[in-house]
mmCIF file of C-alpha atoms in Angstrom:
data_model
loop_
_atom_site.group_PDB
_atom_site.id
_atom_site.type_symbol
_atom_site.label_atom_id
_atom_site.label_comp_id
_atom_site.label_asym_id
_atom_site.label_seq_id
_atom_site.Cartn_x
_atom_site.Cartn_y
_atom_site.Cartn_z
ATOM 1 C CA MET Z 1 102.027 80.495 98.645
ATOM 2 C CA LYS Z 2 99.872 80.315 95.509
ATOM 3 C CA HIS Z 3 97.786 83.301 94.434
ATOM 4 C CA ASP Z 4 94.440 81.598 95.188
ATOM 5 C CA ASP Z 5 95.647 80.514 98.646
ATOM 6 C CA ARG Z 6 96.809 84.080 99.286
ATOM 7 C CA LEU Z 7 93.374 85.425 98.329
ATOM 8 C CA THR Z 8 91.729 83.000 100.743
ATOM 9 C CA LYS Z 9 94.061 84.078 103.552
ATOM 10 C CA ALA Z 10 93.508 87.781 102.756
ATOM 11 C CA ALA Z 11 89.731 87.247 102.952
ATOM 12 C CA GLY Z 12 90.139 86.249 106.597
ATOM 13 C CA ILE Z 13 91.963 89.436 107.618
ATOM 14 C CA ALA Z 14 89.712 91.875 109.472
ATOM 15 C CA ARG Z 15 91.602 94.991 108.398
ATOM 16 C CA VAL Z 16 94.991 95.811 106.867
ATOM 17 C CA THR Z 17 96.819 99.080 106.262
ATOM 18 C CA ILE Z 18 99.124 99.703 103.327
ATOM 19 C CA VAL Z 19 101.509 102.642 103.674
ATOM 20 C CA CYS Z 20 102.812 103.969 100.362
ATOM 21 C CA SER Z 21 103.306 107.190 98.435
ATOM 22 C CA LYS Z 22 100.146 108.970 97.378
ATOM 23 C CA ASP Z 23 101.286 108.696 93.763
ATOM 24 C CA LEU Z 24 101.733 104.911 94.029
ATOM 25 C CA TRP Z 25 98.225 104.534 95.488
ATOM 26 C CA ASP Z 26 96.748 106.828 92.823
ATOM 27 C CA GLU Z 27 98.503 104.794 90.110
ATOM 28 C CA THR Z 28 97.289 101.416 91.407
ATOM 29 C CA LYS Z 29 94.005 102.159 93.160
ATOM 30 C CA PRO Z 30 91.335 99.907 91.768
ATOM 31 C CA ASP Z 31 88.967 101.131 89.123
ATOM 32 C CA GLY Z 32 87.090 97.828 88.952
ATOM 33 C CA LYS Z 33 87.871 97.213 85.284
ATOM 34 C CA ASN Z 34 90.117 94.199 85.858
ATOM 35 C CA ILE Z 35 88.274 92.613 88.770
ATOM 36 C CA SER Z 36 86.921 89.344 87.435
ATOM 37 C CA ASN Z 37 83.840 89.331 89.651
ATOM 38 C CA GLY Z 38 82.428 92.464 88.080
ATOM 39 C CA PRO Z 39 81.951 96.102 89.072
ATOM 40 C CA GLU Z 40 79.886 95.208 92.146
ATOM 41 C CA ASN Z 41 83.111 93.886 93.686
ATOM 42 C CA THR Z 42 84.942 97.228 93.774
ATOM 43 C CA VAL Z 43 87.407 98.124 96.524
ATOM 44 C CA LYS Z 44 86.423 100.375 99.400
ATOM 45 C CA ALA Z 45 89.375 101.852 101.254
ATOM 46 C CA THR Z 46 90.019 104.700 103.663
ATOM 47 C CA VAL Z 47 92.950 106.853 102.575
ATOM 48 C CA SER Z 48 94.579 109.352 104.903
ATOM 49 C CA ALA Z 49 97.771 111.347 104.560
ATOM 50 C CA ILE Z 50 100.468 110.803 107.163
ATOM 51 C CA SER Z 51 101.057 114.248 108.613
ATOM 52 C CA THR Z 52 102.800 113.557 111.936
ATOM 53 C CA GLY Z 53 105.698 111.466 113.167
ATOM 54 C CA PRO Z 54 108.819 110.283 111.353
ATOM 55 C CA ARG Z 55 106.907 109.467 108.140
ATOM 56 C CA ALA Z 56 105.416 112.965 107.795
ATOM 57 C CA ASP Z 57 106.509 115.073 104.820
ATOM 58 C CA ARG Z 58 107.374 111.968 102.768
ATOM 59 C CA GLY Z 59 104.179 112.095 100.686
ATOM 60 C CA LEU Z 60 102.931 108.849 102.236
ATOM 61 C CA VAL Z 61 99.340 107.796 102.781
ATOM 62 C CA GLU Z 62 97.761 105.077 104.876
ATOM 63 C CA VAL Z 63 95.309 102.990 102.893
ATOM 64 C CA SER Z 64 93.128 100.938 105.217
ATOM 65 C CA MET Z 65 90.792 98.242 103.937
ATOM 66 C CA THR Z 66 89.111 95.039 105.031
ATOM 67 C CA GLY Z 67 90.377 91.645 103.955
ATOM 68 C CA THR Z 68 87.592 91.189 101.427
ATOM 69 C CA ASN Z 69 88.502 94.524 99.838
ATOM 70 C CA LEU Z 70 92.151 93.431 99.870
ATOM 71 C CA VAL Z 71 91.123 90.356 97.869
ATOM 72 C CA ALA Z 72 89.567 92.550 95.162
ATOM 73 C CA TYR Z 73 92.644 94.838 95.186
ATOM 74 C CA LEU Z 74 95.004 91.859 94.834
ATOM 75 C CA LYS Z 75 92.977 90.526 91.906
ATOM 76 C CA GLU Z 76 93.242 93.840 90.106
ATOM 77 C CA LEU Z 77 96.935 94.245 90.938
ATOM 78 C CA ASP Z 78 97.611 90.744 89.621
ATOM 79 C CA ALA Z 79 95.698 91.411 86.388
ATOM 80 C CA ASN Z 80 97.651 94.642 85.816
ATOM 81 C CA ALA Z 81 101.039 93.312 86.979
ATOM 82 C CA HIS Z 82 100.865 90.004 85.120
ATOM 83 C CA PRO Z 83 98.683 90.645 82.061
ATOM 84 C CA SER Z 84 98.026 87.987 79.459
ATOM 85 C CA SER Z 85 99.654 88.569 76.102
ATOM 86 C CA TRP Z 86 96.166 89.014 74.621
ATOM 87 C CA ASN Z 87 95.341 92.042 76.760
ATOM 88 C CA GLY Z 88 98.574 93.973 76.290
ATOM 89 C CA THR Z 89 100.528 95.639 79.078
ATOM 90 C CA PRO Z 90 98.658 98.322 81.042
ATOM 91 C CA GLY Z 91 100.384 101.615 81.752
ATOM 92 C CA ASN Z 92 100.484 100.882 85.475
ATOM 93 C CA ALA Z 93 102.044 97.395 85.154
ATOM 94 C CA ALA Z 94 105.328 98.313 86.893
ATOM 95 C CA ALA Z 95 103.581 100.088 89.778
ATOM 96 C CA SER Z 96 101.074 97.228 90.137
ATOM 97 C CA ARG Z 97 103.911 94.693 90.154
ATOM 98 C CA ARG Z 98 105.728 96.663 92.874
ATOM 99 C CA VAL Z 99 102.657 96.798 95.101
ATOM 100 C CA TYR Z 100 101.727 93.149 94.490
ATOM 101 C CA ASP Z 101 105.305 92.041 95.191
ATOM 102 C CA ALA Z 102 105.243 93.935 98.510
ATOM 103 C CA VAL Z 103 101.756 92.931 99.638
ATOM 104 C CA ALA Z 104 101.895 89.230 98.691
ATOM 105 C CA PRO Z 105 104.766 88.154 100.988
ATOM 106 C CA ALA Z 106 103.413 90.350 103.790
ATOM 107 C CA ILE Z 107 100.097 88.489 103.618
ATOM 108 C CA ASP Z 108 101.961 85.179 103.553
ATOM 109 C CA ARG Z 109 103.741 86.147 106.820
ATOM 110 C CA ILE Z 110 100.616 87.214 108.727
ATOM 111 C CA LYS Z 111 99.953 85.027 111.760
ATOM 112 C CA ALA Z 112 96.875 84.807 113.953
ATOM 113 C CA ALA Z 113 96.597 87.551 116.561
ATOM 114 C CA SER Z 114 97.815 86.564 120.004
ATOM 115 C CA SER Z 115 95.457 88.994 121.748
ATOM 116 C CA PRO Z 116 92.532 91.259 120.860
ATOM 117 C CA ASP Z 117 94.833 94.257 121.339
ATOM 118 C CA ASP Z 118 97.243 93.246 118.552
ATOM 119 C CA PRO Z 119 97.463 95.987 115.912
ATOM 120 C CA GLU Z 120 96.179 95.388 112.412
ATOM 121 C CA PRO Z 121 98.844 94.352 109.894
ATOM 122 C CA GLU Z 122 100.677 97.247 108.256
ATOM 123 C CA ILE Z 123 102.509 96.877 104.945
ATOM 124 C CA VAL Z 124 104.991 99.669 104.178
ATOM 125 C CA ILE Z 125 106.004 100.255 100.575
ATOM 126 C CA ASP Z 126 108.799 102.818 100.613
ATOM 127 C CA ASP Z 127 112.174 101.675 99.322
ATOM 128 C CA THR Z 128 113.926 104.442 101.248
ATOM 129 C CA ILE Z 129 112.851 102.968 104.597
ATOM 130 C CA PRO Z 130 114.866 99.899 105.612
ATOM 131 C CA GLU Z 131 112.660 96.838 105.965
ATOM 132 C CA LYS Z 132 112.250 95.475 109.472
ATOM 133 C CA VAL Z 133 113.687 91.995 109.783
#
């Protein structure tokens, strides 16, 4: 799926949760500088530490945002992960690439909910947890 098509699909998602290390979120959380639509299009997300269950004590956080906020986040990730040669490589390029490369195919795989009780999509970025197939 092309980047623009992915952004359109992401815009139609009510809410998504990204699970990653707190450090990875802190490294890639949007500051609005690379979002092409200007500072008024900043990302609003709810971040909460995972403190119970099998993922506790791993330093993971749940970052929950709406689809429109995901669009702005993807734009910034893309700008940082795939910078033009004119702008130079940002310090968080590798982290941004890792997050973009995890989020993009997850968005591509999202299907319409089969019932109103279906959970929101969750994207886990932790290379020590085997990916569900």
